[in-house]
mmCIF file of C-alpha atoms in Angstrom:
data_model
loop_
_atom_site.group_PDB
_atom_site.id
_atom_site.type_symbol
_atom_site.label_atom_id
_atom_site.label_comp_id
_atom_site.label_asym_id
_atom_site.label_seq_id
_atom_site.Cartn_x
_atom_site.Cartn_y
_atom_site.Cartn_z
ATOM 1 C CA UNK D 1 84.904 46.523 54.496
ATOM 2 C CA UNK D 2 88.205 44.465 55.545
ATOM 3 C CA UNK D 3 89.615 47.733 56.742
ATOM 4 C CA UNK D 4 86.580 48.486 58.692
ATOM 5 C CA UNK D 5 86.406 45.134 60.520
ATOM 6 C CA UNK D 6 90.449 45.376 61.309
ATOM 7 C CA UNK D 7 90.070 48.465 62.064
ATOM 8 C CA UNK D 8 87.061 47.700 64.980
ATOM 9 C CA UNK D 9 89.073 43.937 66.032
ATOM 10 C CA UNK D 10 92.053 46.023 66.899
ATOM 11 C CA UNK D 11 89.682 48.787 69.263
ATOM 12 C CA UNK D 12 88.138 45.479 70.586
ATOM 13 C CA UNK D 13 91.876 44.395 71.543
ATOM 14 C CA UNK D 14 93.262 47.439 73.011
ATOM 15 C CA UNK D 15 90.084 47.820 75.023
ATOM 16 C CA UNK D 16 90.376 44.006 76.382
ATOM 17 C CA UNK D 17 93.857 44.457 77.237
ATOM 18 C CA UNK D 18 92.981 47.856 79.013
ATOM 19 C CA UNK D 19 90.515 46.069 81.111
ATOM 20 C CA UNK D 20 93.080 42.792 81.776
ATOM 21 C CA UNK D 21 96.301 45.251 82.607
ATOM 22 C CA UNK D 22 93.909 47.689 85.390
ATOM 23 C CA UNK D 23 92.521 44.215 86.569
ATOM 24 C CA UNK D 24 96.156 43.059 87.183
ATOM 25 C CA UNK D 25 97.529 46.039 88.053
ATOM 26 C CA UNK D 26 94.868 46.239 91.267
ATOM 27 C CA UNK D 27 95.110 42.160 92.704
ATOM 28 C CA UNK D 28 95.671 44.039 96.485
ATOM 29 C CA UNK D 29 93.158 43.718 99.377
ATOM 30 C CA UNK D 30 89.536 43.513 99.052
ATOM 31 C CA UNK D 31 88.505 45.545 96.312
ATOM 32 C CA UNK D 32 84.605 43.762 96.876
ATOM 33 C CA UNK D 33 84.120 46.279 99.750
ATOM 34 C CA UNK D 34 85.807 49.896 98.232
ATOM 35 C CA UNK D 35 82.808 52.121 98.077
ATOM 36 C CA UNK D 36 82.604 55.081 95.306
ATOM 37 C CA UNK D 37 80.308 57.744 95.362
ATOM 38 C CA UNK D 38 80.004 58.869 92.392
ATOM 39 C CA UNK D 39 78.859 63.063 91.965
ATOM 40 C CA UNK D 40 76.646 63.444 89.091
ATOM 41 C CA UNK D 41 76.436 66.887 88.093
ATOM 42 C CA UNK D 42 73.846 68.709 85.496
ATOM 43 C CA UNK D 43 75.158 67.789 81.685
ATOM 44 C CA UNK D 44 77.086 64.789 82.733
ATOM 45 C CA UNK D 45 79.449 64.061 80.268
ATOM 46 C CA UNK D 46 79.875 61.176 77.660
ATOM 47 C CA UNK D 47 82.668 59.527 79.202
ATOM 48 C CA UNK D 48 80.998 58.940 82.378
ATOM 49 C CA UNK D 49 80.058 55.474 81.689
ATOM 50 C CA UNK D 50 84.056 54.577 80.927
ATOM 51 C CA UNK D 51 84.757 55.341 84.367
ATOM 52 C CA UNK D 52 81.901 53.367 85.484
ATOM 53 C CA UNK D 53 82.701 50.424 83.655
ATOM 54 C CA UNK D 54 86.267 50.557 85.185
ATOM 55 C CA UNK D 55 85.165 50.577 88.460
ATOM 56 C CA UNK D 56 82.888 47.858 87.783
ATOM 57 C CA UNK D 57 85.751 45.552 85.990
ATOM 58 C CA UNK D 58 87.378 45.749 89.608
ATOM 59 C CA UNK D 59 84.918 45.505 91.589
ATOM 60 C CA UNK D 60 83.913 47.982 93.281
ATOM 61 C CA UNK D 61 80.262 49.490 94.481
ATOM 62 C CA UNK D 62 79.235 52.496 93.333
ATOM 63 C CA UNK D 63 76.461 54.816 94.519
ATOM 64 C CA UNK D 64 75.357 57.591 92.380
ATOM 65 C CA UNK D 65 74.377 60.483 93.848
ATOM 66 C CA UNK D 66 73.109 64.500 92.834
ATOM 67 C CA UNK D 67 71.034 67.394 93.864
ATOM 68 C CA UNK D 68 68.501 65.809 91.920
ATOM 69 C CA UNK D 69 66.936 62.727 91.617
ATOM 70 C CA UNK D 70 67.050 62.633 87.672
ATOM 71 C CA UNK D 71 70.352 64.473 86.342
ATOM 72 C CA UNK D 72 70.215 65.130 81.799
ATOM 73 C CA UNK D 73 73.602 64.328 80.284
ATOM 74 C CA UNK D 74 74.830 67.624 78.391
ATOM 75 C CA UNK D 75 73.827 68.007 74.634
ATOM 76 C CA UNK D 76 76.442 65.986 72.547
ATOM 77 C CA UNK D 77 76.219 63.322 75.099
ATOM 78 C CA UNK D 78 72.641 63.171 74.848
ATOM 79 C CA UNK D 79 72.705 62.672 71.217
ATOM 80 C CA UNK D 80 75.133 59.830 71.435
ATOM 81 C CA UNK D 81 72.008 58.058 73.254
ATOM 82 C CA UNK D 82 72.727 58.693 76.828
ATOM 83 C CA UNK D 83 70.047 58.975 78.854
ATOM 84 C CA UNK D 84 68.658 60.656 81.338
ATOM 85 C CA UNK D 85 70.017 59.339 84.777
ATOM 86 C CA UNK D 86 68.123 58.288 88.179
ATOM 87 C CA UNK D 87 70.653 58.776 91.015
ATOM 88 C CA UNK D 88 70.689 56.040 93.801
ATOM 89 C CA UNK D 89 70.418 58.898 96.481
ATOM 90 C CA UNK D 90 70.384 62.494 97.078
ATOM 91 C CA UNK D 91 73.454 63.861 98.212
ATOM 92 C CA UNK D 92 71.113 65.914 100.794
ATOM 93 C CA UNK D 93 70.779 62.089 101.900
ATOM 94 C CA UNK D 94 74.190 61.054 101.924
ATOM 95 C CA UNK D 95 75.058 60.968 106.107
ATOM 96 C CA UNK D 96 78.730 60.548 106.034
ATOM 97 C CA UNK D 97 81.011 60.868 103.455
ATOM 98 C CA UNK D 98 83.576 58.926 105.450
ATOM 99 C CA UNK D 99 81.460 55.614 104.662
ATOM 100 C CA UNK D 100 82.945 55.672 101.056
ATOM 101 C CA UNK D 101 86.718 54.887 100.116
ATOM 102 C CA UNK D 102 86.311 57.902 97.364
ATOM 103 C CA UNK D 103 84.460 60.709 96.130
ATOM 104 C CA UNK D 104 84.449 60.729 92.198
ATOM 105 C CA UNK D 105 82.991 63.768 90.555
ATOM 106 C CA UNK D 106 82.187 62.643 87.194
ATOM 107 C CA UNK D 107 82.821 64.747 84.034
ATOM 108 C CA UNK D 108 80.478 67.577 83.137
ATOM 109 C CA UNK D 109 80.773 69.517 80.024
ATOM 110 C CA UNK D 110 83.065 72.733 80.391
ATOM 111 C CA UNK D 111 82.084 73.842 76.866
ATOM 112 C CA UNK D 112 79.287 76.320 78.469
ATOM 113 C CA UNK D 113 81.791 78.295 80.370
ATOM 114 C CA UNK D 114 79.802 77.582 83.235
ATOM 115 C CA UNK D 115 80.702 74.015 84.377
ATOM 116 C CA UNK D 116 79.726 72.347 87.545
ATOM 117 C CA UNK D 117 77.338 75.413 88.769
ATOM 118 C CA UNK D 118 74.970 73.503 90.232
ATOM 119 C CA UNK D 119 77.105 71.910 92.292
ATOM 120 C CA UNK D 120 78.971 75.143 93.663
ATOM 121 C CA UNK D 121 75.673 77.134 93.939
ATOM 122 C CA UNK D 122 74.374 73.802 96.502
ATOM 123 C CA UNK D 123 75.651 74.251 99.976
ATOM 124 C CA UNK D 124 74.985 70.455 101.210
ATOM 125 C CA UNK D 125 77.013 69.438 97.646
ATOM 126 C CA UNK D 126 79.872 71.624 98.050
ATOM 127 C CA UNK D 127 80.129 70.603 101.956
ATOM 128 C CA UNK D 128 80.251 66.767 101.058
ATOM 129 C CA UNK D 129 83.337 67.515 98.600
ATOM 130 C CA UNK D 130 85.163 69.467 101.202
ATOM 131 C CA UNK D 131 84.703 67.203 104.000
ATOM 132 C CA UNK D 132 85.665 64.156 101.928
ATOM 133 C CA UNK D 133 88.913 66.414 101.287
ATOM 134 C CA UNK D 134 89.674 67.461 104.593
ATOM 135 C CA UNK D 135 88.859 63.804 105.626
ATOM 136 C CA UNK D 136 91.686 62.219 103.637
ATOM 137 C CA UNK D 137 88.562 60.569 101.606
ATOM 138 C CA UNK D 138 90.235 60.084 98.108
ATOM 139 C CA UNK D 139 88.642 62.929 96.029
ATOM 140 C CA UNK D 140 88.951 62.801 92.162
ATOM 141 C CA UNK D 141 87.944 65.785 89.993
ATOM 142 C CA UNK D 142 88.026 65.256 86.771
ATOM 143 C CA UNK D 143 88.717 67.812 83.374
ATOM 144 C CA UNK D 144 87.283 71.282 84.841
ATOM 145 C CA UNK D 145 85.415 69.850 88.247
ATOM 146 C CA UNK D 146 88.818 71.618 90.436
ATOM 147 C CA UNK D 147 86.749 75.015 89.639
ATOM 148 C CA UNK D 148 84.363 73.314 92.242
ATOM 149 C CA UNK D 149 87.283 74.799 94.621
ATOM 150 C CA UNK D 150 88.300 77.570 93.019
ATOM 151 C CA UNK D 151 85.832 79.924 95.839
ATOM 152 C CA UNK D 152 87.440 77.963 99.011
ATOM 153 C CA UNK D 153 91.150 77.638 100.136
ATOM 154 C CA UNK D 154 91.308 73.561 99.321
ATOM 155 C CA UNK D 155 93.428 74.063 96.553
ATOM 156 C CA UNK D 156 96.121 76.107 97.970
ATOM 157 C CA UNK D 157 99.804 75.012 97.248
ATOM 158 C CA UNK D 158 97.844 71.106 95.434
ATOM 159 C CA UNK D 159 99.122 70.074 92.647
ATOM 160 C CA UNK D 160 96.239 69.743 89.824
ATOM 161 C CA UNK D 161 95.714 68.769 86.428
ATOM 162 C CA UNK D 162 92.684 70.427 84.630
ATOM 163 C CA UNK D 163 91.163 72.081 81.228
ATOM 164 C CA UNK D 164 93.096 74.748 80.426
ATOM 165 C CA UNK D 165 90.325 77.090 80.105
ATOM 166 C CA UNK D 166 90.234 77.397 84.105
ATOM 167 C CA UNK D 167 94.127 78.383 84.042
ATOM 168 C CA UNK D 168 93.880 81.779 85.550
ATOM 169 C CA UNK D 169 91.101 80.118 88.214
ATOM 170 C CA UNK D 170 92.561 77.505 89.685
ATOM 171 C CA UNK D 171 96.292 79.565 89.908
ATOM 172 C CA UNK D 172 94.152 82.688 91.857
ATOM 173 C CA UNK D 173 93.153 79.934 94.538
ATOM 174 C CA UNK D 174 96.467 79.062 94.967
ATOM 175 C CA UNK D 175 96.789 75.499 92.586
ATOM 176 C CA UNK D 176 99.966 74.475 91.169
ATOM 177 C CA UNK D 177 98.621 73.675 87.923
ATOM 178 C CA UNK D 178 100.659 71.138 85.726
ATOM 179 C CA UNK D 179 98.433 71.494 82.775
ATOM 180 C CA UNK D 180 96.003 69.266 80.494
ATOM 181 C CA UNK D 181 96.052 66.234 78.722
ATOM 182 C CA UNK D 182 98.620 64.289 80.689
ATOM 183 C CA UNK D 183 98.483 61.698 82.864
ATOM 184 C CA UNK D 184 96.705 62.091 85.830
ATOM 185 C CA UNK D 185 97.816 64.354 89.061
ATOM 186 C CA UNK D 186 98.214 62.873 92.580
ATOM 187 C CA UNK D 187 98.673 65.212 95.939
ATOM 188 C CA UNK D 188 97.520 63.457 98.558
ATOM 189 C CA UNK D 189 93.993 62.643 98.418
ATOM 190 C CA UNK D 190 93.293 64.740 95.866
ATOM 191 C CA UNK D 191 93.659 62.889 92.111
ATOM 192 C CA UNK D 192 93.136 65.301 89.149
ATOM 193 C CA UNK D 193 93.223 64.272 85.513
ATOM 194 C CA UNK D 194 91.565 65.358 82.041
ATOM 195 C CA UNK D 195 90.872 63.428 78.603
ATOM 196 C CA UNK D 196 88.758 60.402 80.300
ATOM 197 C CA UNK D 197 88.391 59.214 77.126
ATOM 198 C CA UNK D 198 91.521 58.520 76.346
ATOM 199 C CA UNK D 199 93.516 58.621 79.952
ATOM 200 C CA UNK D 200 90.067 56.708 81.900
ATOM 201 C CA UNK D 201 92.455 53.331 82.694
ATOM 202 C CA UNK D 202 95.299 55.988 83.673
ATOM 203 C CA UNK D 203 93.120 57.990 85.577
ATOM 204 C CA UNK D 204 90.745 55.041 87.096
ATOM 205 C CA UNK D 205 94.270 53.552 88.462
ATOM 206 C CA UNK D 206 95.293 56.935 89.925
ATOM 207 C CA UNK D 207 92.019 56.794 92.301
ATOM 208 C CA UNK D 208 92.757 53.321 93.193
ATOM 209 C CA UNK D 209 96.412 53.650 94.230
ATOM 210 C CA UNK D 210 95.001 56.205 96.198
ATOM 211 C CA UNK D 211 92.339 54.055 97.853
ATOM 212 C CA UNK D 212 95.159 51.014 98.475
ATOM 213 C CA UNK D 213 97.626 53.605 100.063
ATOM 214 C CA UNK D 214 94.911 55.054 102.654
ATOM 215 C CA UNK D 215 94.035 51.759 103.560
ATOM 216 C CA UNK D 216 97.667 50.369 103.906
ATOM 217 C CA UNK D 217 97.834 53.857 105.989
ATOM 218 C CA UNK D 218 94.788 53.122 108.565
ATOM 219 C CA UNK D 219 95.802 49.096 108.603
ATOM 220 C CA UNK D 220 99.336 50.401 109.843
ATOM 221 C CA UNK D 221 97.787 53.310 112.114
ATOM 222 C CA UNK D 222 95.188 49.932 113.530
#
């Protein structure tokens, strides 16, 4: 029993400190008014609520938005208790992209060999990725979601991180792909990463660098 209590005191600890260090780490500007939308895909992964909770420790809004109005999580996530979600708007409703600081597809499971199809196969969801990309709109796609591109010439000469399985995909559409489970991957606008359950402070401070330097950028351009 002693073991067991240590053993959850010190996750409690490194969790705190996680939180403290990406609070620190981000003190620049006004993070009250950096606006995430947040692209929830069919089978929405487990470690979609670590991002979340990141995003909330520094304060920023996010809107969730999907094809649907009510997205499942996938199987295993679902039997961890996650439940079914409510988006806060239809990405059919979203009017400009541009609005938001970032566009944050959140993890869907890859383990079906068909991940993120309903996103690819929806012409108004695939449109709003793009444009954020071509828009300088920080884009983050997480563990397999750069297969989202893999049909279009976005990725062409990027540097990417993503599941391994997708290899052979993402190097056909022209990626540089530096492989899995590392940190995350910054070209541009475009942040990649994988393992958000272990990397999701790594990863959540990847988007936001990305944020602070476009709006350093547009303050200097102003």
């Amino acid at each position: 029993m002693k073991k067991i209590f240590g053993l959850i005191l010190v996750l409690a600890i490194v969790i705190g400190v996680g939180f403290i260090s990406l609070s620190n780490k981000n003190t620049r500007g006004n993070k009250g008014d950096v606006k995430i939308l947040a692209v929830i895909a069919k089978n929405y992964g487990a470690n979609f609520n670590l991002l979340l909770d990141d995003f909330n420790a520094l304060g920023y809004k996010t809107v969730l938005t999907g094809i649907t109005k009510k997205i499942s999580s996938c199987p295993w996530a679902t039997g961890m208790g996650l439940p079914e979600l409510t988006v806060d708007s239809l990405i059919s409703e979203i009017k400009d992209v541009k609005d938001y600081d970032a566009v944050v597809v959140m993890t869907s499971t890859w383990r079906d060999g068909n991940p993120y199809s309903d996103i690819i196969a929806d012409s108004a969801a695939l449109n709003l990725i793009i444009t954020a990309l071509d828009n300088n709109v920080v884009l983050y796609l997480p563990c397999s979601a750069p297969i989202i591109l893999c049909g279009t010439n976005k990725l062409a000469g990027r540097k990417i991180s993503g599941v391994s399985n997708y290899k052979t995909q993402y190097q056909n559409a022209g990626a540089i792909y530096m492989g899995e489970n590392i940190l995350p991957v910054t070209d541009g606008n475009l942040v990649t990463g994988t393992r958000n359950m272990y990397y999701h402070y790594e990863n959540c401070e990847a988007i936001a660098n990305a944020i602070e330097k476009n709006r350093q950028a547009k303050n200097n351009r102003n």
